[in-house]
Short mmCIF file of C-alpha atoms in Angstrom, two decimals:
data_model
loop_
_atom_site.label_atom_id
_atom_site.label_comp_id
_atom_site.label_asym_id
_atom_site.label_seq_id
_atom_site.Cartn_x
_atom_site.Cartn_y
_atom_site.Cartn_z
CA THR A 1 -9.34 -4.26 -9.93
CA GLU A 2 -8.21 -1.53 -12.28
CA GLU A 3 -11.54 0.24 -11.82
CA GLN A 4 -11.07 0.41 -8.03
CA CYS A 5 -7.49 1.66 -8.47
CA ARG A 6 -8.74 4.24 -10.96
CA GLN A 7 -11.36 5.48 -8.48
CA LEU A 8 -8.86 5.77 -5.61
CA TRP A 9 -6.39 7.45 -7.93
CA ALA A 10 -8.98 9.95 -9.21
CA ASP A 11 -9.99 10.82 -5.64
CA LEU A 12 -6.39 11.30 -4.50
CA LEU A 13 -5.43 13.21 -7.63
CA ARG A 14 -8.39 15.58 -7.33
CA ALA A 15 -7.80 16.13 -3.62
CA GLY A 16 -4.08 16.69 -4.19
CA ARG A 17 -4.74 19.38 -6.77
CA GLU A 18 -7.32 21.26 -4.72
CA GLU A 19 -5.26 23.47 -2.41
CA ALA A 20 -8.25 24.17 -0.15
CA ILE A 21 -8.57 20.54 0.89
CA SER A 22 -6.54 20.03 4.05
CA ALA A 23 -7.36 16.35 4.48
CA HIS A 24 -8.63 13.53 2.33
CA PHE A 25 -10.62 10.88 4.17
CA ILE A 26 -9.92 7.40 2.77
CA GLY A 27 -12.34 5.63 5.09
CA SER A 28 -12.41 3.69 8.28
CA ILE A 29 -10.30 0.65 9.03
CA VAL A 30 -11.91 -1.78 11.47
CA TYR A 31 -9.42 -4.04 13.20
CA VAL A 32 -8.91 -6.35 16.15
CA GLU A 33 -5.71 -6.23 18.16
CA ARG A 34 -4.02 -9.62 18.12
CA GLY A 35 -1.38 -8.79 20.72
CA LEU A 36 2.34 -8.32 20.40
CA SER A 37 4.31 -10.33 17.89
CA THR A 38 6.76 -12.56 19.74
CA VAL A 39 9.31 -11.97 16.99
CA THR A 40 9.21 -8.18 16.55
CA SER A 41 7.50 -7.04 19.77
CA GLN A 42 5.19 -4.92 17.64
CA GLU A 43 1.43 -4.96 17.84
CA ALA A 44 -0.21 -7.25 15.28
CA LEU A 45 -3.61 -6.20 13.95
CA LEU A 46 -6.24 -8.26 12.16
CA VAL A 47 -8.04 -6.01 9.67
CA ILE A 48 -11.75 -6.79 9.46
CA ASP A 49 -12.78 -3.97 7.10
CA GLY A 50 -10.47 -1.94 4.89
CA GLN A 51 -8.15 -4.58 3.44
CA GLN A 52 -8.61 -3.48 -0.17
CA ARG A 53 -7.97 0.19 0.62
CA LEU A 54 -4.90 -0.64 2.70
CA THR A 55 -3.57 -3.00 0.04
CA THR A 56 -4.11 -0.47 -2.75
CA PHE A 57 -2.48 2.29 -0.73
CA PHE A 58 0.41 -0.08 0.12
CA LEU A 59 0.94 -0.76 -3.60
CA LEU A 60 0.88 2.99 -4.26
CA LEU A 61 3.64 3.42 -1.66
CA CYS A 62 5.65 0.66 -3.38
CA ALA A 63 5.34 2.38 -6.76
CA LEU A 64 6.31 5.73 -5.25
CA ARG A 65 9.30 4.14 -3.54
CA HIS A 66 10.57 2.79 -6.85
CA LEU A 67 10.04 6.07 -8.68
CA LEU A 68 11.78 8.02 -5.89
CA GLN A 69 14.52 5.45 -5.27
CA GLN A 70 17.28 8.01 -5.90
CA GLU A 71 15.70 10.51 -3.48
CA PRO A 72 15.81 10.70 0.35
CA GLU A 73 12.04 10.11 0.46
CA ALA A 74 12.65 6.48 -0.55
CA GLN A 75 14.00 5.77 2.94
CA HIS A 76 10.79 7.04 4.53
CA LEU A 77 8.74 4.95 2.13
CA ASN A 78 10.87 1.90 2.95
CA ARG A 79 10.04 2.30 6.64
CA LEU A 80 6.32 2.46 5.85
CA ILE A 81 6.50 -0.64 3.66
CA SER A 82 8.63 -2.95 5.80
CA ASP A 83 10.90 -3.24 8.78
CA SER A 84 13.85 -5.47 9.54
CA TYR A 85 15.10 -7.24 12.62
CA THR A 86 17.81 -9.73 13.45
CA GLY A 87 16.49 -13.24 13.80
CA SER A 88 18.15 -16.58 14.40
CA THR A 89 18.86 -16.91 10.65
CA GLY A 90 20.12 -13.34 10.13
CA ILE A 91 18.34 -10.18 9.08
CA VAL A 92 14.65 -10.73 8.48
CA THR A 93 12.45 -8.26 6.61
CA ARG A 94 8.78 -8.11 7.56
CA LEU A 95 6.15 -6.30 5.51
CA LYS A 96 3.94 -3.83 7.36
CA LEU A 97 1.01 -5.31 5.42
CA ASP A 98 0.69 -9.08 5.49
CA PRO A 99 -2.30 -10.29 3.47
CA ARG A 100 -3.55 -13.67 4.66
CA TYR A 101 -5.30 -15.08 1.60
CA GLU A 102 -4.10 -17.45 -1.11
CA SER A 103 -0.47 -16.56 -1.89
CA ALA A 104 -0.98 -12.81 -1.56
CA ALA A 105 1.78 -12.40 1.04
CA GLU A 106 4.26 -14.01 -1.38
CA VAL A 107 3.19 -11.71 -4.22
CA MET A 108 3.44 -8.62 -1.99
CA ALA A 109 6.86 -9.72 -0.72
CA LYS A 110 8.06 -10.07 -4.33
CA VAL A 111 6.72 -6.60 -5.25
CA VAL A 112 8.64 -5.13 -2.31
CA GLU A 113 11.78 -7.19 -2.94
CA ILE A 114 11.98 -6.44 -6.67
CA ASN A 115 11.31 -2.69 -6.24
CA GLY A 116 10.98 -2.29 -9.98
CA ASP A 117 8.78 -1.19 -12.80
CA PRO A 118 5.66 -3.26 -13.57
CA VAL A 119 7.40 -5.38 -16.21
CA ALA A 120 10.18 -6.34 -13.78
CA VAL A 121 7.66 -7.08 -11.03
CA ARG A 122 5.50 -9.28 -13.26
CA SER A 123 8.59 -11.14 -14.57
CA GLY A 124 9.95 -11.59 -11.03
CA VAL A 125 6.67 -12.98 -9.73
CA GLN A 126 6.40 -15.36 -12.68
CA ALA A 127 10.03 -16.46 -12.32
CA SER A 128 9.51 -17.20 -8.63
CA GLY A 129 6.84 -19.76 -9.46
CA ILE A 130 4.07 -18.02 -7.52
CA ALA A 131 0.78 -18.90 -9.18
CA SER A 132 -0.85 -15.83 -10.70
CA PHE A 133 -4.63 -16.08 -10.74
CA GLY A 134 -7.70 -14.14 -9.63
CA SER A 135 -6.95 -11.77 -6.78
CA LEU A 136 -3.20 -12.42 -7.07
CA GLU A 137 -3.28 -11.23 -10.67
CA ASN A 138 -5.29 -8.22 -9.47
CA LEU A 139 -2.44 -7.30 -7.09
CA ILE A 140 0.09 -7.25 -9.92
CA ASN A 141 -2.32 -5.38 -12.20
CA ALA A 142 -3.07 -2.84 -9.44
CA TYR A 143 0.65 -2.18 -8.96
CA SER A 144 1.01 -1.68 -12.73
CA THR A 145 -1.99 0.64 -12.86
CA LEU A 146 -0.84 2.79 -9.94
CA TYR A 147 2.73 2.91 -11.27
CA ARG A 148 1.48 4.01 -14.69
CA TYR A 149 -0.74 6.71 -13.14
CA LEU A 150 2.22 8.11 -11.22
CA LYS A 151 4.45 8.11 -14.32
CA ASP A 152 1.74 9.70 -16.48
CA ASN A 153 0.86 12.46 -14.00
CA TYR A 154 4.18 13.24 -12.30
CA ASP A 155 6.94 13.39 -14.87
CA ASP A 156 9.77 14.48 -12.60
CA ALA A 157 11.06 13.87 -9.07
CA ALA A 158 10.01 17.30 -7.77
CA LYS A 159 6.37 16.69 -8.72
CA LEU A 160 6.47 13.17 -7.25
CA LYS A 161 7.92 14.52 -4.00
CA LYS A 162 5.17 17.13 -3.77
CA TYR A 163 2.56 14.42 -4.32
CA TRP A 164 4.19 12.19 -1.70
CA PHE A 165 4.19 15.10 0.75
CA TYR A 166 0.48 15.57 0.12
CA LEU A 167 -0.24 11.87 0.73
CA ALA A 168 1.92 11.76 3.86
CA THR A 169 0.34 14.83 5.45
CA ASN A 170 -3.24 14.88 4.19
CA VAL A 171 -4.57 11.36 3.62
CA VAL A 172 -6.53 10.15 6.63
CA PHE A 173 -7.59 6.66 7.65
CA ILE A 174 -9.88 6.41 10.68
CA GLN A 175 -8.97 3.46 12.89
CA ILE A 176 -11.64 1.57 14.77
CA SER A 177 -10.27 -0.96 17.24
CA THR A 178 -12.70 -3.42 18.74
CA ASP A 179 -13.15 -7.06 19.69
CA VAL A 180 -13.97 -9.75 17.13
CA SER A 181 -17.73 -9.94 17.69
CA SER A 182 -18.13 -6.15 17.58
CA ALA A 183 -15.87 -5.88 14.54
CA LEU A 184 -18.06 -8.29 12.60
CA LYS A 185 -21.19 -6.32 13.56
CA ILE A 186 -19.55 -3.06 12.47
CA PHE A 187 -18.50 -4.68 9.19
CA GLU A 188 -21.98 -6.03 8.50
CA THR A 189 -23.73 -2.75 9.26
#
């Protein structure tokens, strides 16, 4: 929701402005290893706890990528957002975050594909025929909120680059890898 985006944004903004803070702890991510993907030969993870934080941070990276699209940093952001490989039908792009509920993966793929401002993203999602309701609408609204926060607080590329550098070097997620039964216990407690 916008409130959750606002809270994450306020935390990151405050931490980014306080020079004494060397790291900003986002929280722990509890996941289960699902093995290697047969298509990409990369490890696939099932996130048990931390989906909202990862999704919000992913949307922040997408907004930054659009705002820095004329800068070299956009290439680094692209590699964090997705990767490509050659499949039997040609070049296939795979998102680094693949939400598995409702049509969230389709919405996220459209956000990445469009690489635009919030109006273009909303129009593109609507034009694609993806139903926009509940949590799917929240994804689009979260992208809009984060995009607007970046535009309102970083009015030029140099400031955006400095902020991106802070995020890339100081934001910390703690990873907890476990088996399914332990992951559910960790989540519940």
